[in-house]
mmCIF file of C-alpha atoms in Angstrom:
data_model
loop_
_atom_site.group_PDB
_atom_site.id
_atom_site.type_symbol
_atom_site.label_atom_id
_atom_site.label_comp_id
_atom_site.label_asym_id
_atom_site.label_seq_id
_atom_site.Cartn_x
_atom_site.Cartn_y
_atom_site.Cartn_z
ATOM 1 C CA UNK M 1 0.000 0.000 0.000
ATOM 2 C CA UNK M 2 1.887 3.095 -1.271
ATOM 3 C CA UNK M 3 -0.507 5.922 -1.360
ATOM 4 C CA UNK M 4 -4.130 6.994 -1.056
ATOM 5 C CA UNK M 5 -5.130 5.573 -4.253
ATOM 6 C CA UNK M 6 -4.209 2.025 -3.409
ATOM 7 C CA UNK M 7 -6.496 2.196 -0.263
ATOM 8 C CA UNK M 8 -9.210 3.452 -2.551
ATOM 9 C CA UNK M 9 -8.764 0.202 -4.472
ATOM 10 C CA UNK M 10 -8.928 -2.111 -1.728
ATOM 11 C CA UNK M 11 -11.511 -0.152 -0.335
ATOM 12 C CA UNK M 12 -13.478 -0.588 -3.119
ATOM 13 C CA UNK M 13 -12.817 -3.664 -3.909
ATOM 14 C CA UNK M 14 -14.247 -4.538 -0.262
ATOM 15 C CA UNK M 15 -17.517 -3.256 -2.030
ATOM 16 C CA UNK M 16 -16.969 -0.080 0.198
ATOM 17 C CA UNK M 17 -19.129 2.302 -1.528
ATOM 18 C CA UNK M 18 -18.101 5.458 -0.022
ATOM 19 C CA UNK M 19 -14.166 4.422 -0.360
ATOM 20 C CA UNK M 20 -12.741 7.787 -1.030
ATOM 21 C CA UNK M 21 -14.216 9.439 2.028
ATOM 22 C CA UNK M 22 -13.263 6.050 4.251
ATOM 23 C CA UNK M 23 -9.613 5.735 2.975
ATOM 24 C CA UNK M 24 -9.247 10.048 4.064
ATOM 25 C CA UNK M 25 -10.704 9.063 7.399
ATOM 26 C CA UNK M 26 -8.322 5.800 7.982
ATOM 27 C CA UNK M 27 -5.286 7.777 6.708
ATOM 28 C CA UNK M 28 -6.319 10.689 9.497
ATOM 29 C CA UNK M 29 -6.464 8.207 12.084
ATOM 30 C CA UNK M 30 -3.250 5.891 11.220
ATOM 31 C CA UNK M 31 -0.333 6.212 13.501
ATOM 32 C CA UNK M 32 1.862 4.956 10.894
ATOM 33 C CA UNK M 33 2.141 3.207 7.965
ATOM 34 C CA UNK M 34 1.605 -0.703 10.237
ATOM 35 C CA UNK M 35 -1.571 1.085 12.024
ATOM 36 C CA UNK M 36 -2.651 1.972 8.945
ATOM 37 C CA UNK M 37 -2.531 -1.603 7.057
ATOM 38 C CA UNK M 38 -4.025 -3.027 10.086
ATOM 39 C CA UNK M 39 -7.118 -0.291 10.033
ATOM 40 C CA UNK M 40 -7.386 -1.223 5.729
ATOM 41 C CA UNK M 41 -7.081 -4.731 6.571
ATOM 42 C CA UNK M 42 -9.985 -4.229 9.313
ATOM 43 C CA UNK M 43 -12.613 -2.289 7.017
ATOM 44 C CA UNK M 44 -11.776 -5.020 4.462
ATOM 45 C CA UNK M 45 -12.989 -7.795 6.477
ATOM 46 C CA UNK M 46 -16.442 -5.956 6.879
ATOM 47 C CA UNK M 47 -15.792 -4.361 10.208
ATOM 48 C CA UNK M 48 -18.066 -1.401 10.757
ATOM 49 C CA UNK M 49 -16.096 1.882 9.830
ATOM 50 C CA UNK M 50 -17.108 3.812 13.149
ATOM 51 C CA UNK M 51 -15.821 0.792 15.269
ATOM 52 C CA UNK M 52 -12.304 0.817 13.741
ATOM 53 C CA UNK M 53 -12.475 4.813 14.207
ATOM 54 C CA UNK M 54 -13.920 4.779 17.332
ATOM 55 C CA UNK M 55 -16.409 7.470 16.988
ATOM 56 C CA UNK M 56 -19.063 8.284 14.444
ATOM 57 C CA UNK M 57 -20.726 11.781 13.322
ATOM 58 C CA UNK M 58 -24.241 11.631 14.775
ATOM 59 C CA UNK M 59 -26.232 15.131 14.994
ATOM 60 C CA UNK M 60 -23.013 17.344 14.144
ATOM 61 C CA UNK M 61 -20.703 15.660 17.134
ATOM 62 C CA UNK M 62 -18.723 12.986 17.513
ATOM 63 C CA UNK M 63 -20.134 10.209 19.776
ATOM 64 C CA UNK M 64 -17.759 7.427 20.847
ATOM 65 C CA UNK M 65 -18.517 4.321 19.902
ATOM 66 C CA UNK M 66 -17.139 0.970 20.835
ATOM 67 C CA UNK M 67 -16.731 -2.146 18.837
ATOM 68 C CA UNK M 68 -19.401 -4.225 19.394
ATOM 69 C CA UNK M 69 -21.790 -1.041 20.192
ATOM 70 C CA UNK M 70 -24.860 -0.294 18.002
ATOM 71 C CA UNK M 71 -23.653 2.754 15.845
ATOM 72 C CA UNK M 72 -26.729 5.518 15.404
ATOM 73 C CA UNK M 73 -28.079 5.505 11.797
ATOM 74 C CA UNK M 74 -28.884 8.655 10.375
ATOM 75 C CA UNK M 75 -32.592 8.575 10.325
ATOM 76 C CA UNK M 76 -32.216 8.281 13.969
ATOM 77 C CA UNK M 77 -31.525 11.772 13.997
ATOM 78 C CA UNK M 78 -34.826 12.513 13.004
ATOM 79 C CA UNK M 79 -35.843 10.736 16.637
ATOM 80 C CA UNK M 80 -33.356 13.133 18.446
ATOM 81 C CA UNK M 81 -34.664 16.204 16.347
ATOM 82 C CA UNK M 82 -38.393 15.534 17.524
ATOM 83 C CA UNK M 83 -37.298 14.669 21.215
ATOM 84 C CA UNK M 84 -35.367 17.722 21.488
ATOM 85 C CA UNK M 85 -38.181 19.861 20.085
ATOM 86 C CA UNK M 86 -40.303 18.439 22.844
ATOM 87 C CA UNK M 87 -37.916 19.217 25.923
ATOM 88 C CA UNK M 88 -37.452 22.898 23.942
ATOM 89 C CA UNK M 89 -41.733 22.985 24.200
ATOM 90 C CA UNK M 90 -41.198 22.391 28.118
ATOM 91 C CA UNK M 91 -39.691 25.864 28.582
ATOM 92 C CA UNK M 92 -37.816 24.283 31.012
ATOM 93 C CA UNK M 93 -33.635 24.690 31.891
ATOM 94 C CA UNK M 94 -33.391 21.286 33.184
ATOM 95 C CA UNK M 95 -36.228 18.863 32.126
ATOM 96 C CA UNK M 96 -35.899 15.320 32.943
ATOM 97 C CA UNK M 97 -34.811 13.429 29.441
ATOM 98 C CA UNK M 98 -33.845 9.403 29.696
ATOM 99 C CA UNK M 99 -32.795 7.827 26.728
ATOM 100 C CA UNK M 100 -33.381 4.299 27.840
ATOM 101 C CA UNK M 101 -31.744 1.619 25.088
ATOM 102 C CA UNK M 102 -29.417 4.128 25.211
ATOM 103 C CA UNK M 103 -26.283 2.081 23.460
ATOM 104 C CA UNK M 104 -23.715 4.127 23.166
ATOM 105 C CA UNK M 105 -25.517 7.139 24.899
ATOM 106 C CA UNK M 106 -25.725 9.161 21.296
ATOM 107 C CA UNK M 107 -29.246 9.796 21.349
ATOM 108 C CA UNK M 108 -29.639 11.147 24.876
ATOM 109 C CA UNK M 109 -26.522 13.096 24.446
ATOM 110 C CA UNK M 110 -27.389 15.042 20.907
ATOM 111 C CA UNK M 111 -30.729 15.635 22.318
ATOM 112 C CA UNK M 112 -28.577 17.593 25.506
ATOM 113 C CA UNK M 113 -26.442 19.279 23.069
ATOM 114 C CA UNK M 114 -29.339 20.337 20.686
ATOM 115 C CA UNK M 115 -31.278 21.684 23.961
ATOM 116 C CA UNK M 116 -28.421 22.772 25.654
ATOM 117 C CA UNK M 117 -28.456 20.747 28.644
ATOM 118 C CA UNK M 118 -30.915 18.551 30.536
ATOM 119 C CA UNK M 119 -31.530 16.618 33.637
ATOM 120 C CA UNK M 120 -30.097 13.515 31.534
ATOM 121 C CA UNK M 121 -30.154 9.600 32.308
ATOM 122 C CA UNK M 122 -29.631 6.910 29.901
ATOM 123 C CA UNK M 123 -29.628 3.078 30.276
ATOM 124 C CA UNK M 124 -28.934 0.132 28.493
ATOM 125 C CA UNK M 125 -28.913 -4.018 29.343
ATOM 126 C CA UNK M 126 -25.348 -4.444 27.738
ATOM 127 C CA UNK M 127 -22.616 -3.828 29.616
ATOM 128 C CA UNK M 128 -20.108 -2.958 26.682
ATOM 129 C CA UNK M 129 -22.991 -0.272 25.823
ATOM 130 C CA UNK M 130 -22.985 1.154 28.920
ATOM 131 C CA UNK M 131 -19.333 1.566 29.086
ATOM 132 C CA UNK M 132 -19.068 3.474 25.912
ATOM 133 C CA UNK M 133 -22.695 5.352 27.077
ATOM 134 C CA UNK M 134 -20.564 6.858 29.952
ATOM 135 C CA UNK M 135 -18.015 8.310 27.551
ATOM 136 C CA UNK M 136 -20.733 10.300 25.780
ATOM 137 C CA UNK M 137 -23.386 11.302 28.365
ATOM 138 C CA UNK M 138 -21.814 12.092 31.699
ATOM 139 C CA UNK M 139 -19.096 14.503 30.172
ATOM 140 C CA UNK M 140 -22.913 16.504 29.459
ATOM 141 C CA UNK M 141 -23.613 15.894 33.076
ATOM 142 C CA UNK M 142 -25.880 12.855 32.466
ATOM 143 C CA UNK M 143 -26.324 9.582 34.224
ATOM 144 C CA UNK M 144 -26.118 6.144 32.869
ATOM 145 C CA UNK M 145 -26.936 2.394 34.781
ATOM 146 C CA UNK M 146 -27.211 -0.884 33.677
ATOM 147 C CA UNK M 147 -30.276 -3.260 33.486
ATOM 148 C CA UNK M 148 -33.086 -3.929 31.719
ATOM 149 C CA UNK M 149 -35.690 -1.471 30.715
ATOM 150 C CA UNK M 150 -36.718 0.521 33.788
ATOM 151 C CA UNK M 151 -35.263 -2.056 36.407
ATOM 152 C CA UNK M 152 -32.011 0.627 35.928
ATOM 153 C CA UNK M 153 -33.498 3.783 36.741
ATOM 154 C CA UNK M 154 -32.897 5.072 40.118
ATOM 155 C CA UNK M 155 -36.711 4.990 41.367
ATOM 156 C CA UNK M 156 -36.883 8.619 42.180
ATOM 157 C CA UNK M 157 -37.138 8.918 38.500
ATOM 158 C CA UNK M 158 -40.696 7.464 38.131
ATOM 159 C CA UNK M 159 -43.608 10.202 37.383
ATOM 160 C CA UNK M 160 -40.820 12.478 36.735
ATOM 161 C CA UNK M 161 -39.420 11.587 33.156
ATOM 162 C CA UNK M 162 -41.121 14.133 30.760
ATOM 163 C CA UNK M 163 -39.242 13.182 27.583
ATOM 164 C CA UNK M 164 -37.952 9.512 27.187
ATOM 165 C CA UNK M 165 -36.683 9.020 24.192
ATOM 166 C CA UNK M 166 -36.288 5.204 22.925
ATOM 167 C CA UNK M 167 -34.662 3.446 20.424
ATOM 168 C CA UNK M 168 -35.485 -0.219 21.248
ATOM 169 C CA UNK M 169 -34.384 -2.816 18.762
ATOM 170 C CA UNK M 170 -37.675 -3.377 16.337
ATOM 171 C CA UNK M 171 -36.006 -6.292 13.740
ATOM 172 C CA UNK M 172 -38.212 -9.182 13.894
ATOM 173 C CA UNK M 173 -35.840 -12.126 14.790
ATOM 174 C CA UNK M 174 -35.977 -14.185 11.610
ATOM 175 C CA UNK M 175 -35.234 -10.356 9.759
ATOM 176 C CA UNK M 176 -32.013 -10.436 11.328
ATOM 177 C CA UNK M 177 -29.561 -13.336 9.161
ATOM 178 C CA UNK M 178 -31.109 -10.584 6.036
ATOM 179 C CA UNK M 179 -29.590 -7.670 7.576
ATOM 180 C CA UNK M 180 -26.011 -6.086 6.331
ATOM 181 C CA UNK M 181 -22.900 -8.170 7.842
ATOM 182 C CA UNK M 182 -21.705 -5.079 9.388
ATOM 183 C CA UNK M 183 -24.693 -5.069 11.724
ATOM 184 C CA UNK M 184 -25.856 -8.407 12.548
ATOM 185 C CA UNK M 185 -22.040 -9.363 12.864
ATOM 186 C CA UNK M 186 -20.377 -6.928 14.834
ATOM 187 C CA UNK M 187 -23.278 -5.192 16.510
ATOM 188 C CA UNK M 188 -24.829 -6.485 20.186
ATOM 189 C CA UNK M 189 -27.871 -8.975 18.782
ATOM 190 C CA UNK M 190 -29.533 -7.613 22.083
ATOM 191 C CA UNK M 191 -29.596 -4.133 20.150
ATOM 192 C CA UNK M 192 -30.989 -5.497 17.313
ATOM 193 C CA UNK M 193 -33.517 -8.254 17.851
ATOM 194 C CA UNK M 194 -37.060 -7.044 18.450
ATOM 195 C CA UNK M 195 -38.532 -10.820 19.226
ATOM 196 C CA UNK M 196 -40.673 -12.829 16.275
ATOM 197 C CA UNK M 197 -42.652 -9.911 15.307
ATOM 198 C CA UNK M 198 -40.200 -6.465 16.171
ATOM 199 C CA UNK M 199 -42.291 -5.229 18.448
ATOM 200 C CA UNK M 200 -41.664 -7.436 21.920
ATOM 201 C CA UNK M 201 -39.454 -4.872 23.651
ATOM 202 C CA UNK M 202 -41.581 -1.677 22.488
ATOM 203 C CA UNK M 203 -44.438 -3.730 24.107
ATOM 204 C CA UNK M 204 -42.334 -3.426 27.267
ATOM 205 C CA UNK M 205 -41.315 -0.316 27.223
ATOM 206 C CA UNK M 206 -44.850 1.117 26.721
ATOM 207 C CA UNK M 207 -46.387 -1.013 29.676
ATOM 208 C CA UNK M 208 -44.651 0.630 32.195
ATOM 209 C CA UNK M 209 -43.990 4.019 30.273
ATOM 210 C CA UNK M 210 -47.312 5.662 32.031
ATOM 211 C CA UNK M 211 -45.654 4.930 35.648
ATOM 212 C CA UNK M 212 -42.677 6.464 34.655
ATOM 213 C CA UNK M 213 -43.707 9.814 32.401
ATOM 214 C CA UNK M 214 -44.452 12.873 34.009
ATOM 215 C CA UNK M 215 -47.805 14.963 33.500
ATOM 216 C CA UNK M 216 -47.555 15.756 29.909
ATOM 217 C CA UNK M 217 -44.754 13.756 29.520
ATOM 218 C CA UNK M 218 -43.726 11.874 25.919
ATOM 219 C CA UNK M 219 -43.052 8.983 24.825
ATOM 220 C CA UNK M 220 -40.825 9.125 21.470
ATOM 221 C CA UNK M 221 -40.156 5.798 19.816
ATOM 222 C CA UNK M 222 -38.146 5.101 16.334
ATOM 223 C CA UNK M 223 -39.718 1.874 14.319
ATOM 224 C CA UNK M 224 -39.865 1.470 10.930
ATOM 225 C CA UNK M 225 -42.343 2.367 8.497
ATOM 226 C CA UNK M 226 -43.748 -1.605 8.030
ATOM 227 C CA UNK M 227 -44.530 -1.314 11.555
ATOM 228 C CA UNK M 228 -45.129 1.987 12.843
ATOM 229 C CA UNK M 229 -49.143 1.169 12.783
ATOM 230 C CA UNK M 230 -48.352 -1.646 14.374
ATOM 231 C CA UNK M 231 -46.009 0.395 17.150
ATOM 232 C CA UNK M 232 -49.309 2.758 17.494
ATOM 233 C CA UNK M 233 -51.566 -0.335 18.714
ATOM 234 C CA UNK M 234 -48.966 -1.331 20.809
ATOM 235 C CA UNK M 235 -48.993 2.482 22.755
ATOM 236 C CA UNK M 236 -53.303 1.920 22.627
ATOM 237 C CA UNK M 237 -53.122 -1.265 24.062
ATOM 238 C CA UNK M 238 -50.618 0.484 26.867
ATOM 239 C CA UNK M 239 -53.283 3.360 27.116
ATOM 240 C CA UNK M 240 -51.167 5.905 25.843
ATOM 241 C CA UNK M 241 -52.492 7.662 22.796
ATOM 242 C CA UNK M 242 -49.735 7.782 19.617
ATOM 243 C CA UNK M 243 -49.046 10.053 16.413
ATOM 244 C CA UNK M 244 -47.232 8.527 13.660
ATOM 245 C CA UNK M 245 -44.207 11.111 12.223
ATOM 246 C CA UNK M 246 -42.292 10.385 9.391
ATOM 247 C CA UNK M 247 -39.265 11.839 7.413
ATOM 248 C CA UNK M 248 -39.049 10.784 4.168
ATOM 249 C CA UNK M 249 -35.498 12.417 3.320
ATOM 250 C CA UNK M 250 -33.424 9.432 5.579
ATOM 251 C CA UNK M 251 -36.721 6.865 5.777
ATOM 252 C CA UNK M 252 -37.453 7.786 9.434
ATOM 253 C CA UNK M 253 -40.412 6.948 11.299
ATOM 254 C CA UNK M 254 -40.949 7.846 14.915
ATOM 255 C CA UNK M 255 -44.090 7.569 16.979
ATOM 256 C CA UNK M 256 -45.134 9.774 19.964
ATOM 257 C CA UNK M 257 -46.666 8.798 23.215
ATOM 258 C CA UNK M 258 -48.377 10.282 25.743
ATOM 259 C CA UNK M 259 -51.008 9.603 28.311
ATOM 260 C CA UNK M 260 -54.292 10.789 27.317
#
């Protein structure tokens, strides 16, 4: 490998399709010319580009992201944008955010930085998420735990959460062997699997969301747009009434909780 060009090459012969803009960002973070074969040979076995960097641009910052971490897509930024325009509605300096699913904390943390600053808490089952979660939320001043679902939040937290913004895996588990290798082989399979028909944690989370939301609190949920009606029947049968959203420039759909 003598120059830019021939990591374009490889890069592309990988079947990277973006291999100009990945071989400037491997050369940038290469301590050398051995670091640098070793980050090629990496991305050429199919591991995810923002694992082998270590960080990936999510909502105009870099979040920190570990391998094995779920990386933030960018339609989930559309989940952050309507979040964050709900804390902004509060008129509040410090309204109570938790970003539960958290991963690596990315979601929670843009919607702090968008707001500019929260009362934030985030939480996640898998301990390698929560380890990289720490790394983005509590340099905003936010608070992450481990467990599952709600089981980690500190219990002072219930009736006080007035935006909780999820992003619970919503692949239904025989979806999964079709996703992209990059995903469903270096990505958590906790993060991903949403139980035989995607919607098994959302049911879940919207059980218990009432005893946890604040008076005119939200709920505000990514799925996908197969199964967004389905994600709204899943917030009726929890009592909470729903609003579909969708954003057609990155294919995001996001639904909207509250209790009626």
């Amino acid at each position: 490998m003598t120059g830019s060009s021939a990591i374009v090459e490889r890069l592309r012969t990988a079947g990277c399709v973006f291999a100009e803009d990945e071989a400037r960002l491997l050369l940038e973070a290469a301590n050398g010319r051995d670091h640098l074969e070793h980050l090629v040979e990496q991305r050429g076995q199919g591991f995810p580009l923002e694992h082998i960097l270590g960080w990936v641009d999510f909502c105009g910052s870099r979040m920190i992201i570990r391998p094995g971490v779920f990386v933030p897509r960018r339609r989930t930024e559309y989940l952050v944008r309507k979040a964050a325009h709900l804390v902004a509605a509060l008129g509040k300096p410090e309204a109570v955010v938790v970003d539960l699913c958290c991963g690596s904390g990315a979601i929670g943390a843009a919607v702090s930085d968008l707001v500019g600053g929260c009362e934030l808490y985030a939480a996640d089952i898998d301990p390698n998420a929560v380890a990289c979660a720490r790394l983005n939320v509590q340099p905003r001043s936010g608070h992450v735990f481990e467990g599952d679902l709600y089981d980690a939040l500190p219990p002072r937290l219930r009736g006080r959460v007035e935006v909780l913004v999820v992003n619970a895996p919503y692949v239904p588990t025989d979806m999964i062997a079709l996703m992209p290798p990059e995903a469903r082989l270096h990505e958590s399979a906790a993060a991903l699997d949403g139980g035989t028909d995607g919607l098994e944690v959302q049911r879940r989370v919207a059980g218990e969301a009432a005893e946890w939301l604040a008076p005119g609190g939200a709920l505000v949920l990514e799925t996908s747009s197969r199964q967004a009606a389905g994600t709204a029947r899943v917030m009726a049968a929890a009592g909470l009434a729903a609003e579909v959203f969708v954003e057609d420039e990155d294919g995001a759909t996001v639904v909207v909780a509250s209790i009626p």
